[in-house]
PDB file of C-alpha atoms and ligand atoms in Angstrom:
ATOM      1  CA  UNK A1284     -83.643-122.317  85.405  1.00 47.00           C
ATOM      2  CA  UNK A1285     -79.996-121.335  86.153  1.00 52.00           C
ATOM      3  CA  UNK A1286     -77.119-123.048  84.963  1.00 52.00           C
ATOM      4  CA  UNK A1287     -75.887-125.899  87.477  1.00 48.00           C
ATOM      5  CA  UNK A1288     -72.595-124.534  89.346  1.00 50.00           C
ATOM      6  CA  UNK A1289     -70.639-127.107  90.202  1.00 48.00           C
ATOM      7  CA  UNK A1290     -69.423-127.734  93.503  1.00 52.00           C
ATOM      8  CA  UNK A1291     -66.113-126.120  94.051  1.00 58.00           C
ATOM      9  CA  UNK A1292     -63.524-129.385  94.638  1.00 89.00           C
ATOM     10  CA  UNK A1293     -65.931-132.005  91.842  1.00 96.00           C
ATOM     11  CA  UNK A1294     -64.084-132.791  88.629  1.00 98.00           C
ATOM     12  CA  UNK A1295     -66.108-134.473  86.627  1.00 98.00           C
ATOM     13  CA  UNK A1296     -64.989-136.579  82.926  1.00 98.00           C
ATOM     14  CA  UNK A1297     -67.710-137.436  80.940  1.00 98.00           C
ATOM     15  CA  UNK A1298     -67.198-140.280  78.730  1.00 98.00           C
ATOM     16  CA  UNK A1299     -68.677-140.134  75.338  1.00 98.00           C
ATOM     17  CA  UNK A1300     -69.723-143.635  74.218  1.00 98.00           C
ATOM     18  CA  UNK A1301     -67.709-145.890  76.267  1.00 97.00           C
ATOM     19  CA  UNK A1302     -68.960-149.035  75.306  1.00 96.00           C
ATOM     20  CA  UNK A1303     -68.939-148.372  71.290  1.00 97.00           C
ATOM     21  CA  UNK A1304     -65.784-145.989  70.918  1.00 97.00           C
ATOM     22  CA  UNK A1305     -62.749-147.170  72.988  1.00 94.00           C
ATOM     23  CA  UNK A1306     -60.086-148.855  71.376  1.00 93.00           C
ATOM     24  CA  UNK A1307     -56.113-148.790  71.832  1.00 87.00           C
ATOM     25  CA  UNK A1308     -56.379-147.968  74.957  1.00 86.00           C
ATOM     26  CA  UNK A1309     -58.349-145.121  75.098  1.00 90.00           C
ATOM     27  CA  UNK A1310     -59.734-146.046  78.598  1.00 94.00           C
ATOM     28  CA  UNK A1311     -56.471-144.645  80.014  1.00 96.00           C
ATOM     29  CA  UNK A1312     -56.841-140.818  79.117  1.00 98.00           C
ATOM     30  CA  UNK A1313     -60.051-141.803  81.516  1.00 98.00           C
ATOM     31  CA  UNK A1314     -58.056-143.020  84.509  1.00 97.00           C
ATOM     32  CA  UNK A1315     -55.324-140.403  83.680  1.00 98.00           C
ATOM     33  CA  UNK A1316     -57.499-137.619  84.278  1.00 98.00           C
ATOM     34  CA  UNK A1317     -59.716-139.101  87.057  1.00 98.00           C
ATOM     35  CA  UNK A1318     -56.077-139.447  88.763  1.00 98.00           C
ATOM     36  CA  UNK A1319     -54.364-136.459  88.624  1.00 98.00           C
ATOM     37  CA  UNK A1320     -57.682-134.011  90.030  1.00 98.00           C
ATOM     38  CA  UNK A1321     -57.336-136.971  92.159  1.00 97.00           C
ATOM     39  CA  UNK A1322     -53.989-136.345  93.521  1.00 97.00           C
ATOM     40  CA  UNK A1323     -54.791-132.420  93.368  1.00 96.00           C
ATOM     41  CA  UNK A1324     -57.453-132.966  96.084  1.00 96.00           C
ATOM     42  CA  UNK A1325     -61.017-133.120  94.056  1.00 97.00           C
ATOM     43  CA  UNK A1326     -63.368-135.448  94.353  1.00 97.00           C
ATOM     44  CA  UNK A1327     -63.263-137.210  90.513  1.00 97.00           C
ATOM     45  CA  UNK A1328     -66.508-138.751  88.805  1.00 97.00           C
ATOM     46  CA  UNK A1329     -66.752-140.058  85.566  1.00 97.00           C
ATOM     47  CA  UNK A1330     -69.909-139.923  83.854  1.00 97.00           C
ATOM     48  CA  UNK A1331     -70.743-142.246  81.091  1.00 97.00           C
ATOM     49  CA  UNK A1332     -72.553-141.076  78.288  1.00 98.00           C
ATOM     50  CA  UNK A1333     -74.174-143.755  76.169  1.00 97.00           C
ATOM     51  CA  UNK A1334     -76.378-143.802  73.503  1.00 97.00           C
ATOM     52  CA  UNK A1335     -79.647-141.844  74.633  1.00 95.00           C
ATOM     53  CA  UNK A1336     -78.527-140.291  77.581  1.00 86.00           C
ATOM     54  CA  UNK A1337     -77.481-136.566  78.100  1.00 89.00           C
ATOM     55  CA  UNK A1338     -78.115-136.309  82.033  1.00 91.00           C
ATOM     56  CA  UNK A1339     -75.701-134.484  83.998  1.00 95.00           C
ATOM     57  CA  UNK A1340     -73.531-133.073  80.581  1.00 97.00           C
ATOM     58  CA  UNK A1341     -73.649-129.590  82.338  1.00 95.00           C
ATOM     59  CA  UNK A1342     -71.104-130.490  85.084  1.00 95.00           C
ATOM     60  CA  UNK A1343     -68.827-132.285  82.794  1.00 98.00           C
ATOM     61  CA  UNK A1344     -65.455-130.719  83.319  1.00 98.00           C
ATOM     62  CA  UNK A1345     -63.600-132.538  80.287  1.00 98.00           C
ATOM     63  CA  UNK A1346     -65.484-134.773  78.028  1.00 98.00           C
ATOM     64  CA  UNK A1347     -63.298-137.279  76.491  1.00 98.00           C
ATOM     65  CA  UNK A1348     -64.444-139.103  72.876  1.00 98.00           C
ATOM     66  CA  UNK A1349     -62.282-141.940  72.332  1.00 98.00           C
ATOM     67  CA  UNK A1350     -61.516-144.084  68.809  1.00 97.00           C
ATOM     68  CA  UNK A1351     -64.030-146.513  66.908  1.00 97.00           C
ATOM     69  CA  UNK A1352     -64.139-148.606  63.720  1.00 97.00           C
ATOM     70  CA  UNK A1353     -66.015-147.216  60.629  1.00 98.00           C
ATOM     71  CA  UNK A1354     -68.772-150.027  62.210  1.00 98.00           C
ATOM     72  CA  UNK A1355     -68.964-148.010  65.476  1.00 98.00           C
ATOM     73  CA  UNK A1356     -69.000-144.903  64.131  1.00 98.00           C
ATOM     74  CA  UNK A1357     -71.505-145.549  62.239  1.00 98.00           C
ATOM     75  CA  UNK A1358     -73.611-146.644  64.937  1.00 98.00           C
ATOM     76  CA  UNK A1359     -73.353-143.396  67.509  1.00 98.00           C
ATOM     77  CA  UNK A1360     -73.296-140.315  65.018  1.00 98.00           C
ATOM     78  CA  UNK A1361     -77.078-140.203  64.312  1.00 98.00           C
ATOM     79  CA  UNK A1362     -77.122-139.934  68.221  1.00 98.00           C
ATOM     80  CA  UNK A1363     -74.202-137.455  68.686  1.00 98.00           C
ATOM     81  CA  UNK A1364     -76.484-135.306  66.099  1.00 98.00           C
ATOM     82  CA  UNK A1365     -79.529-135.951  67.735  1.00 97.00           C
ATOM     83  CA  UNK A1366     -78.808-135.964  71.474  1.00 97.00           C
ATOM     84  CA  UNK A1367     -75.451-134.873  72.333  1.00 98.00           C
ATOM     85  CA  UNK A1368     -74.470-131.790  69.823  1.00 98.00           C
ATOM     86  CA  UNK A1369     -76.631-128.993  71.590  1.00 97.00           C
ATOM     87  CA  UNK A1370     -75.120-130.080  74.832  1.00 97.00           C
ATOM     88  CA  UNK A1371     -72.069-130.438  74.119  1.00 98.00           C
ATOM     89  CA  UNK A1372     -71.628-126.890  72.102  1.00 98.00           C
ATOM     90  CA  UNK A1373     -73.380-125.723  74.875  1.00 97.00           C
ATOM     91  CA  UNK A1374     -70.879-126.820  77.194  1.00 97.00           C
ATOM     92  CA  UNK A1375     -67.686-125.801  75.616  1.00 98.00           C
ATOM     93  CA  UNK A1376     -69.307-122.470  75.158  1.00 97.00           C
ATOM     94  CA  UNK A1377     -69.443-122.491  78.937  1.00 97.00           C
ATOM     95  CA  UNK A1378     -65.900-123.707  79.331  1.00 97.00           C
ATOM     96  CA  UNK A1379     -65.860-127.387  79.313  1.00 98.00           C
ATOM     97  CA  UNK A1380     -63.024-129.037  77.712  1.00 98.00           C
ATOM     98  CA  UNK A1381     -63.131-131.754  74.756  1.00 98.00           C
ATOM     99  CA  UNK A1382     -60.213-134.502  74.222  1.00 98.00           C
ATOM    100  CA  UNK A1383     -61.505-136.552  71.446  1.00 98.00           C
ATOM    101  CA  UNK A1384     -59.496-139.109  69.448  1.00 98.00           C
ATOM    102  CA  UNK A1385     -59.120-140.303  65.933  1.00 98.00           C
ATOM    103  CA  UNK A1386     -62.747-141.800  65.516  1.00 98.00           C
ATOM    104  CA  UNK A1387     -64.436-139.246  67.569  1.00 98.00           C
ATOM    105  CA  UNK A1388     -62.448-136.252  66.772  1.00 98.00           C
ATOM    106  CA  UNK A1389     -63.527-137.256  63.160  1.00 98.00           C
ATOM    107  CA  UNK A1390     -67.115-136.779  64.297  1.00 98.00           C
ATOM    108  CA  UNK A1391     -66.201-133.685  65.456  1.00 98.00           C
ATOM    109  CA  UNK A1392     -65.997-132.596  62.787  1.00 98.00           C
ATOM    110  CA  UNK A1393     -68.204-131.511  59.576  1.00 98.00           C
ATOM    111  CA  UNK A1394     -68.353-134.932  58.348  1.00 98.00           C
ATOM    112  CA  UNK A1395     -66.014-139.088  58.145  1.00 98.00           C
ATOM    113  CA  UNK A1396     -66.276-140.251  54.652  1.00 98.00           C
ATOM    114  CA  UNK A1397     -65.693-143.974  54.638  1.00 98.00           C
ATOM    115  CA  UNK A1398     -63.007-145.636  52.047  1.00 97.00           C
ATOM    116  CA  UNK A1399     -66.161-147.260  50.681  1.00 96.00           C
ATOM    117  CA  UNK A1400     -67.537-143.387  50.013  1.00 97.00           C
ATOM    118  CA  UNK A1401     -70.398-143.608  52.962  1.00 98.00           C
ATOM    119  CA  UNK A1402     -70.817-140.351  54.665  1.00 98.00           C
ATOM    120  CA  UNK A1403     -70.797-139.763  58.134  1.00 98.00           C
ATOM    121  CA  UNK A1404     -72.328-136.003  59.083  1.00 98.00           C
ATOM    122  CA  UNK A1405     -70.200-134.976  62.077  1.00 98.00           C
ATOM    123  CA  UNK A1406     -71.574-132.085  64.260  1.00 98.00           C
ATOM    124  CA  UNK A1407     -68.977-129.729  63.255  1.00 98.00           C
ATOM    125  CA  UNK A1408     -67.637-128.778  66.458  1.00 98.00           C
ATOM    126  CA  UNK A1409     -64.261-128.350  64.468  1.00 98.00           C
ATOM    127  CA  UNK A1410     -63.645-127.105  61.852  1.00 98.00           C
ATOM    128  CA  UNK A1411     -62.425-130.240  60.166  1.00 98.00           C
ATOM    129  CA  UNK A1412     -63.412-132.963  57.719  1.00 98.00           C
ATOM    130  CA  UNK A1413     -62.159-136.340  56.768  1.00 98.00           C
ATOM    131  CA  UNK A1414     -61.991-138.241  54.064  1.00 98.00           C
ATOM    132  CA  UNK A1415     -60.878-141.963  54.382  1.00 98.00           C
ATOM    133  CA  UNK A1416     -58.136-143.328  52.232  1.00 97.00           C
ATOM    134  CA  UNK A1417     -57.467-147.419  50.657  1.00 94.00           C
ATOM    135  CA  UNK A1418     -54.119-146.967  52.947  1.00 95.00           C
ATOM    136  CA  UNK A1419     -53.946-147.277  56.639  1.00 97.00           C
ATOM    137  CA  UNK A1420     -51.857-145.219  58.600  1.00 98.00           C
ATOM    138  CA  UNK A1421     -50.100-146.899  61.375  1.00 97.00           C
ATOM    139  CA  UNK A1422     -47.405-146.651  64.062  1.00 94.00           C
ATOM    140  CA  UNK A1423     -45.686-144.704  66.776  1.00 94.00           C
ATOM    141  CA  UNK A1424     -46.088-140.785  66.334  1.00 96.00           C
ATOM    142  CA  UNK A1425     -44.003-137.742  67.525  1.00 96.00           C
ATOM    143  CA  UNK A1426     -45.721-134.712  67.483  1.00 97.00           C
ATOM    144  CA  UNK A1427     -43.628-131.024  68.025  1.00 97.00           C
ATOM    145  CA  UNK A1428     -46.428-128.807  69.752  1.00 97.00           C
ATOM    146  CA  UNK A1429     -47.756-125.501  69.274  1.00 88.00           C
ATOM    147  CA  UNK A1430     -49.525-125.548  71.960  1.00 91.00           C
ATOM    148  CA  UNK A1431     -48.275-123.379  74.338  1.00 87.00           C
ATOM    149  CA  UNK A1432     -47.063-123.654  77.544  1.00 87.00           C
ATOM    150  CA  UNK A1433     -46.273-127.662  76.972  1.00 94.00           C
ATOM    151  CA  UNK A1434     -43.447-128.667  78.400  1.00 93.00           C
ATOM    152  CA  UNK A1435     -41.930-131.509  76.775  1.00 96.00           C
ATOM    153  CA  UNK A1436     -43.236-129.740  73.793  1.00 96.00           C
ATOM    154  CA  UNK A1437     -43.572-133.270  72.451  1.00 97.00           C
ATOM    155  CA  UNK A1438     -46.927-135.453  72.179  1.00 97.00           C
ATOM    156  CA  UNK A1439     -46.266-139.127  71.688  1.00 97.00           C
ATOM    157  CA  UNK A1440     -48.349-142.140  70.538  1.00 96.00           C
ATOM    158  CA  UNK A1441     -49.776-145.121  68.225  1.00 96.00           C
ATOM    159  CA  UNK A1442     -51.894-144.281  65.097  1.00 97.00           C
ATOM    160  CA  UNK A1443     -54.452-146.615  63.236  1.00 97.00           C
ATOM    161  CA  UNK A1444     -56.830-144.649  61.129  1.00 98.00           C
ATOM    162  CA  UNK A1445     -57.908-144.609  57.489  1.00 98.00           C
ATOM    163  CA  UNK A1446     -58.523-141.233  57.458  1.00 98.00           C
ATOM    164  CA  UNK A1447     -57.387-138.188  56.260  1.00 98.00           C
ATOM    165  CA  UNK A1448     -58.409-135.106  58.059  1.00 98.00           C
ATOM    166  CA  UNK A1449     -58.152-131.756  56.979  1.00 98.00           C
ATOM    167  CA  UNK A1450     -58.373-128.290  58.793  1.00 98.00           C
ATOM    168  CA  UNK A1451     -60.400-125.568  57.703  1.00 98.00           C
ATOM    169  CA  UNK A1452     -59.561-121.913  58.826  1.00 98.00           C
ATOM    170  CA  UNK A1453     -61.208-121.812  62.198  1.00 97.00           C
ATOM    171  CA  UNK A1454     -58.911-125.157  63.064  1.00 97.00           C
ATOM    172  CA  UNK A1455     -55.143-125.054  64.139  1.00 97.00           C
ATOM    173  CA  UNK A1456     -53.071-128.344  64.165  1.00 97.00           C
ATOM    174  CA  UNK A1457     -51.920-129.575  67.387  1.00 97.00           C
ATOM    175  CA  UNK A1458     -48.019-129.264  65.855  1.00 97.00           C
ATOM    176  CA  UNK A1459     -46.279-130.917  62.981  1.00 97.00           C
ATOM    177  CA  UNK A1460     -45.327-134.914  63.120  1.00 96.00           C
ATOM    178  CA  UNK A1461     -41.583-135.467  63.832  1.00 95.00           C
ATOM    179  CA  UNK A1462     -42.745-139.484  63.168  1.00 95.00           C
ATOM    180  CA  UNK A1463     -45.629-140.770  61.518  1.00 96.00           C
ATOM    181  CA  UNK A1464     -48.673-139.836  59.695  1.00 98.00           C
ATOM    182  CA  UNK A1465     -50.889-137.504  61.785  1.00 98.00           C
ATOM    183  CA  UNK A1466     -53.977-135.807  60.136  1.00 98.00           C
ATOM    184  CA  UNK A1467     -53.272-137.080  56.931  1.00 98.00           C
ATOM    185  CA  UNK A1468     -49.822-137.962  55.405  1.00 97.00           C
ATOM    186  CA  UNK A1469     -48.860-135.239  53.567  1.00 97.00           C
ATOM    187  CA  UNK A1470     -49.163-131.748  55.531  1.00 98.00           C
ATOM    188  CA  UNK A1471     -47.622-132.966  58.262  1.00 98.00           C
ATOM    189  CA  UNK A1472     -50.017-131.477  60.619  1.00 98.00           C
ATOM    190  CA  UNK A1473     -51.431-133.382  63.407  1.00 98.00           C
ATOM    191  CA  UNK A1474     -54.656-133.314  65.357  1.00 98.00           C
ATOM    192  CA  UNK A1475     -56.453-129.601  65.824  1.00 98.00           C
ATOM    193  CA  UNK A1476     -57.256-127.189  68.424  1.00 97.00           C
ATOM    194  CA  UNK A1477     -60.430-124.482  68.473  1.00 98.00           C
ATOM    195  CA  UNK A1478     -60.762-123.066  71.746  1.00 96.00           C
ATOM    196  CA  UNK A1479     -61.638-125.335  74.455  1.00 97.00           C
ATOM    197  CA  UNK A1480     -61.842-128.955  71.971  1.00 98.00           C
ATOM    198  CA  UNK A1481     -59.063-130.895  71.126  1.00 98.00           C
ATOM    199  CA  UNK A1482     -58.604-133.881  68.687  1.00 98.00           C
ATOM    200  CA  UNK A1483     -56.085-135.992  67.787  1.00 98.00           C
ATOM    201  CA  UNK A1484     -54.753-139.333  66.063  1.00 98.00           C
ATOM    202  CA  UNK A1485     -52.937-140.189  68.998  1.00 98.00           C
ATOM    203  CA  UNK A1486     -54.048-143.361  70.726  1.00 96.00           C
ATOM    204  CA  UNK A1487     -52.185-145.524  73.330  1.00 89.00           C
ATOM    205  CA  UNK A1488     -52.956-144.303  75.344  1.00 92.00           C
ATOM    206  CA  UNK A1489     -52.412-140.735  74.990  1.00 97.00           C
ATOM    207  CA  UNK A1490     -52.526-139.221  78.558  1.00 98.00           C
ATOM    208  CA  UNK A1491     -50.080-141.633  80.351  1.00 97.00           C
ATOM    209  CA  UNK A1492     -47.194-140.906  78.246  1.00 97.00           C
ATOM    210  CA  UNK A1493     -47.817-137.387  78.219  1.00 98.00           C
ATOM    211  CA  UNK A1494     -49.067-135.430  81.466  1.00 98.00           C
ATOM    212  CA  UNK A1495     -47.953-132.611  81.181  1.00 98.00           C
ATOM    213  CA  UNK A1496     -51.264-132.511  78.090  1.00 98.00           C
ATOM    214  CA  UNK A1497     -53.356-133.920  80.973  1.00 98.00           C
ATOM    215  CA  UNK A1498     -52.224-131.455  82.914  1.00 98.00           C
ATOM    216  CA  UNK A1499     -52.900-128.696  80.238  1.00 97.00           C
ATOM    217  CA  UNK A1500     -56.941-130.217  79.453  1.00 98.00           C
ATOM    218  CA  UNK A1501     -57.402-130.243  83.579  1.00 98.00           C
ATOM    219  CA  UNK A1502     -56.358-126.700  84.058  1.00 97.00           C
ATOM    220  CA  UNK A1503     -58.151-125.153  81.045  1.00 97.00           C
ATOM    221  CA  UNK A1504     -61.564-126.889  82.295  1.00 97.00           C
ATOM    222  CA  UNK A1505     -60.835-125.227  85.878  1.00 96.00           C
ATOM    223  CA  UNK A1506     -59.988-122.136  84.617  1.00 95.00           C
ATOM    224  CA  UNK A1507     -63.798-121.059  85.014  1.00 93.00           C
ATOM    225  CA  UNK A1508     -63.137-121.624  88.732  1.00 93.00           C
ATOM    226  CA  UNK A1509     -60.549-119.068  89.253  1.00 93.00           C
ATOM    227  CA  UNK A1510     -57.797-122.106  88.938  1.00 93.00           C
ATOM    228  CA  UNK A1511     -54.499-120.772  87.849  1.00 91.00           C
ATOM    229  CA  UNK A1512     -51.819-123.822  88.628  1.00 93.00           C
ATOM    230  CA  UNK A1513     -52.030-127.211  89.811  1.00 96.00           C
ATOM    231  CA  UNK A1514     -49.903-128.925  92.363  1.00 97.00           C
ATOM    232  CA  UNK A1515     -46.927-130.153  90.752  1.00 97.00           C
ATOM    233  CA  UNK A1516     -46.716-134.446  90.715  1.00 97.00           C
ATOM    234  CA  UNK A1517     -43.746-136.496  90.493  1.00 98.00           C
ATOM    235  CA  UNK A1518     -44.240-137.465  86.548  1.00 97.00           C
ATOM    236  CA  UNK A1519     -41.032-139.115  86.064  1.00 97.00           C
ATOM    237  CA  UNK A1520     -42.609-142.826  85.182  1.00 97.00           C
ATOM    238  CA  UNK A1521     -44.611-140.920  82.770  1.00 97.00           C
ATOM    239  CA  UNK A1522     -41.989-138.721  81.516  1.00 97.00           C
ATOM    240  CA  UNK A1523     -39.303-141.356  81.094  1.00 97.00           C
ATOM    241  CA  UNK A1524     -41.800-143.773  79.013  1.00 96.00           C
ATOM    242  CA  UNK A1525     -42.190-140.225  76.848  1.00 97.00           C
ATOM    243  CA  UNK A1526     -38.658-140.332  76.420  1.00 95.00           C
ATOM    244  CA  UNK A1527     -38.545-143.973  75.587  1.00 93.00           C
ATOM    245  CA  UNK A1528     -40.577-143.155  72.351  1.00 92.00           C
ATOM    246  CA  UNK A1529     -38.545-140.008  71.355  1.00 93.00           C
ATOM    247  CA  UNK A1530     -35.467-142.124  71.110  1.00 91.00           C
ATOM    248  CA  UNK A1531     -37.460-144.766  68.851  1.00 88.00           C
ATOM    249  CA  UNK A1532     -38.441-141.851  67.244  1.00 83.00           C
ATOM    250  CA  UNK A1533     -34.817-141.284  66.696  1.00 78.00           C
ATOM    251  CA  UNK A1534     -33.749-144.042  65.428  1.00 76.00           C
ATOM    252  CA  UNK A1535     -36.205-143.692  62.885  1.00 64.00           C
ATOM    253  CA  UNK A1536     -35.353-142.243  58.997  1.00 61.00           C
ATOM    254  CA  UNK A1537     -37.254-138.908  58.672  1.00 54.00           C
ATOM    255  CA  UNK A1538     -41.343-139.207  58.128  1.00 52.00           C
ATOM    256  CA  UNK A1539     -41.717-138.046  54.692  1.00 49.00           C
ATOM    257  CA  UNK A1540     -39.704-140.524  53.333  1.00 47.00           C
ATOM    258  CA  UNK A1541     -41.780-143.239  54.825  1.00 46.00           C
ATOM    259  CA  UNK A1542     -44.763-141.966  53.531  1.00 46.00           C
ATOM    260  CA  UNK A1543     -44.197-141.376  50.072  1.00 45.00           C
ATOM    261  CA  UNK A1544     -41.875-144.655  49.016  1.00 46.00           C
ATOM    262  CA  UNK A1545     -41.498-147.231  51.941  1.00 48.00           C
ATOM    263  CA  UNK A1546     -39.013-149.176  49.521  1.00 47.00           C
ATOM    264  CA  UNK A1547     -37.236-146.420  48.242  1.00 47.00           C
ATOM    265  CA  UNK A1548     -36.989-144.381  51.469  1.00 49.00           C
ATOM    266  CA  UNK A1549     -35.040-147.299  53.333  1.00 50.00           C
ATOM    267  CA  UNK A1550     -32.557-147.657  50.196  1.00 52.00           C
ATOM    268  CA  UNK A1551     -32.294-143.784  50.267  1.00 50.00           C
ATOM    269  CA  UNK A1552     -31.332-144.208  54.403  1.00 50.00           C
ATOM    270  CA  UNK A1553     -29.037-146.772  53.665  1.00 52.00           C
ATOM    271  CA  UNK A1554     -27.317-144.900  50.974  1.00 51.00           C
ATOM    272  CA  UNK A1555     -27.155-141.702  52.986  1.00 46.00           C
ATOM    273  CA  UNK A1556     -25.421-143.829  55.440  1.00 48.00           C
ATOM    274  CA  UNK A1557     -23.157-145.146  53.146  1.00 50.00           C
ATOM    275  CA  UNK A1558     -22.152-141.455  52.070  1.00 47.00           C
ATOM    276  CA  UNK A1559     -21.325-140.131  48.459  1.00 45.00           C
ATOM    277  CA  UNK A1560     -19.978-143.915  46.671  1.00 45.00           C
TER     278      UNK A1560
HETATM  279  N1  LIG B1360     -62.610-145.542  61.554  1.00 96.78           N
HETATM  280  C1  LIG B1360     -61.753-144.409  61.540  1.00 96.78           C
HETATM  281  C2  LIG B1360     -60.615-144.548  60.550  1.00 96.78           C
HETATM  282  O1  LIG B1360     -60.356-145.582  60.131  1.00 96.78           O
HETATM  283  C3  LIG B1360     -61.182-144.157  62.939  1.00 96.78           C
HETATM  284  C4  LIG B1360     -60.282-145.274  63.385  1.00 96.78           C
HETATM  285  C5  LIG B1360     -59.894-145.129  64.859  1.00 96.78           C
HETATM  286  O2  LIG B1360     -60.572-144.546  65.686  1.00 96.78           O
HETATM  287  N2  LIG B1360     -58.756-145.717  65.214  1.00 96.78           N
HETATM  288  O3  LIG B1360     -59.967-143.628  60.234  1.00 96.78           O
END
């Protein structure tokens, strides 16, 4: 049977596990998208994809996996294996579009180990795996992008996660963290990036306080429909709450020496500000 097309002005989200894996806001990246092919003139659906169900995955546009608990992820990745991996590669392999965050972008992966050493296999979308650590990474994040044609080339957001995730050659980070923790506290890298799939740490949500990467996800998934640009929108609500967050960011001593010494690093700031005694 031939693939479904999809009808020319549809843009459909499908929503990976909304009822188990949505936390810090995640919900928004949902609206955000739904909006803004909204206010480009297509008709936007959002599909939710629960346990069980695959129906309809072949007209997702951009399939968005949001955050979870070690508790919830532990009770959707035998189904991701089982129901939604063949799909799903099957879909990005057609051009669909992945946005998955800091639980789900784990599962992503090749495998979540838990701080208590339980293994979650992930379907290895991305090339990644994580390994949880005793610590807990959290706060506001600044990311500097790589990915191009951003503009900010800044990502912004909160971070909660106990893992550590690292990139294997086929992955490339989403940039390096200005603030914060990203992937996993000492690379500096943050999030990853293999062809149409992207994860990240950031929650917040992410897509409110940065369009111009909600922008980026709707275009690449309507690339396969001849679209080149979309209608520019008046983001400057959006824009100045992005800017709000760069000048926390600012105000902020420099990453690594939160990570390493939390004590230390503040005494260091101090004395730096103090100058040669
Ligand atoms: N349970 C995972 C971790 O702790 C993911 C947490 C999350 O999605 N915020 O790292």
């Amino acid at each position: 049977m031939a693939a479904h097309k999809p009808h020319k002005k549809i843009f459909t989200v499908g929503w990976l596990y909304p009822d188990l894996m949505n936390i810090y806001g995640d919900r928004g990246n949902i609206l955000t998208l739904l909006k803004r092919a909204e206010w480009r003139g297509y008709e936007a659906r959002m599909l939710e994809l629960g346990r069980g169900t695959t129906i309809g995955m072949d007209e997702v546009d951009v399939f968005f996996f949001g955050g979870g608990q070690d508790r919830e992820q532990a009770l959707v990745y035998e189904d991701l294996l089982e129901h939604k991996q063949q799909p799903l590669e099957s879909a990005v392999n057609r051009g669909s579009v992945v946005l998955a965050v800091c639980g789900g972008y784990q599962l992503l992966g090749h495998y979540y180990r838990t701080a208590e050493g339980e293994r979650f296999p992930g379907i290895g979308l991305i090339d990644v795996r994580t390994e949880a650590g005793k610590k807990r990474f959290i706060g506001d994040v600044v990311v500097d992008t790589d990915i191009s044609g951003l503009t900010p080339n800044t990502l912004v957001g909160f971070e909660n996660h106990s893992g550590r995730t690292f990139l294997g050659p086929r992955a490339l980070p989403i940039g390096k963290v200005r603030l914060g923790f990203g992937n996993n506290g000492s690379d500096r890298t943050e999030g990853c990036v293999q062809g149409g799939v992207i994860g990240t740490y950031l929650h917040g949500s992410l897509l409110p306080k940065n369009p111009h990467l909600a922008d980026h996800l709707i275009k690449l998934a309507l690339s396969r429909r001849g679209v080149v640009e979309l209608s520019p929108l008046d983001d400057s609500v959006e824009l100045s709450a992005h800017e709000r967050i760069l000048a926390r960011a600012q105000r902020r001593p420099p990453v690594r020496a939160q990570e390493e010494h939390p004590r230390r690093s503040s005494a260091n700031a101090a004395a730096e500000q103090k100058g040669p005694s």
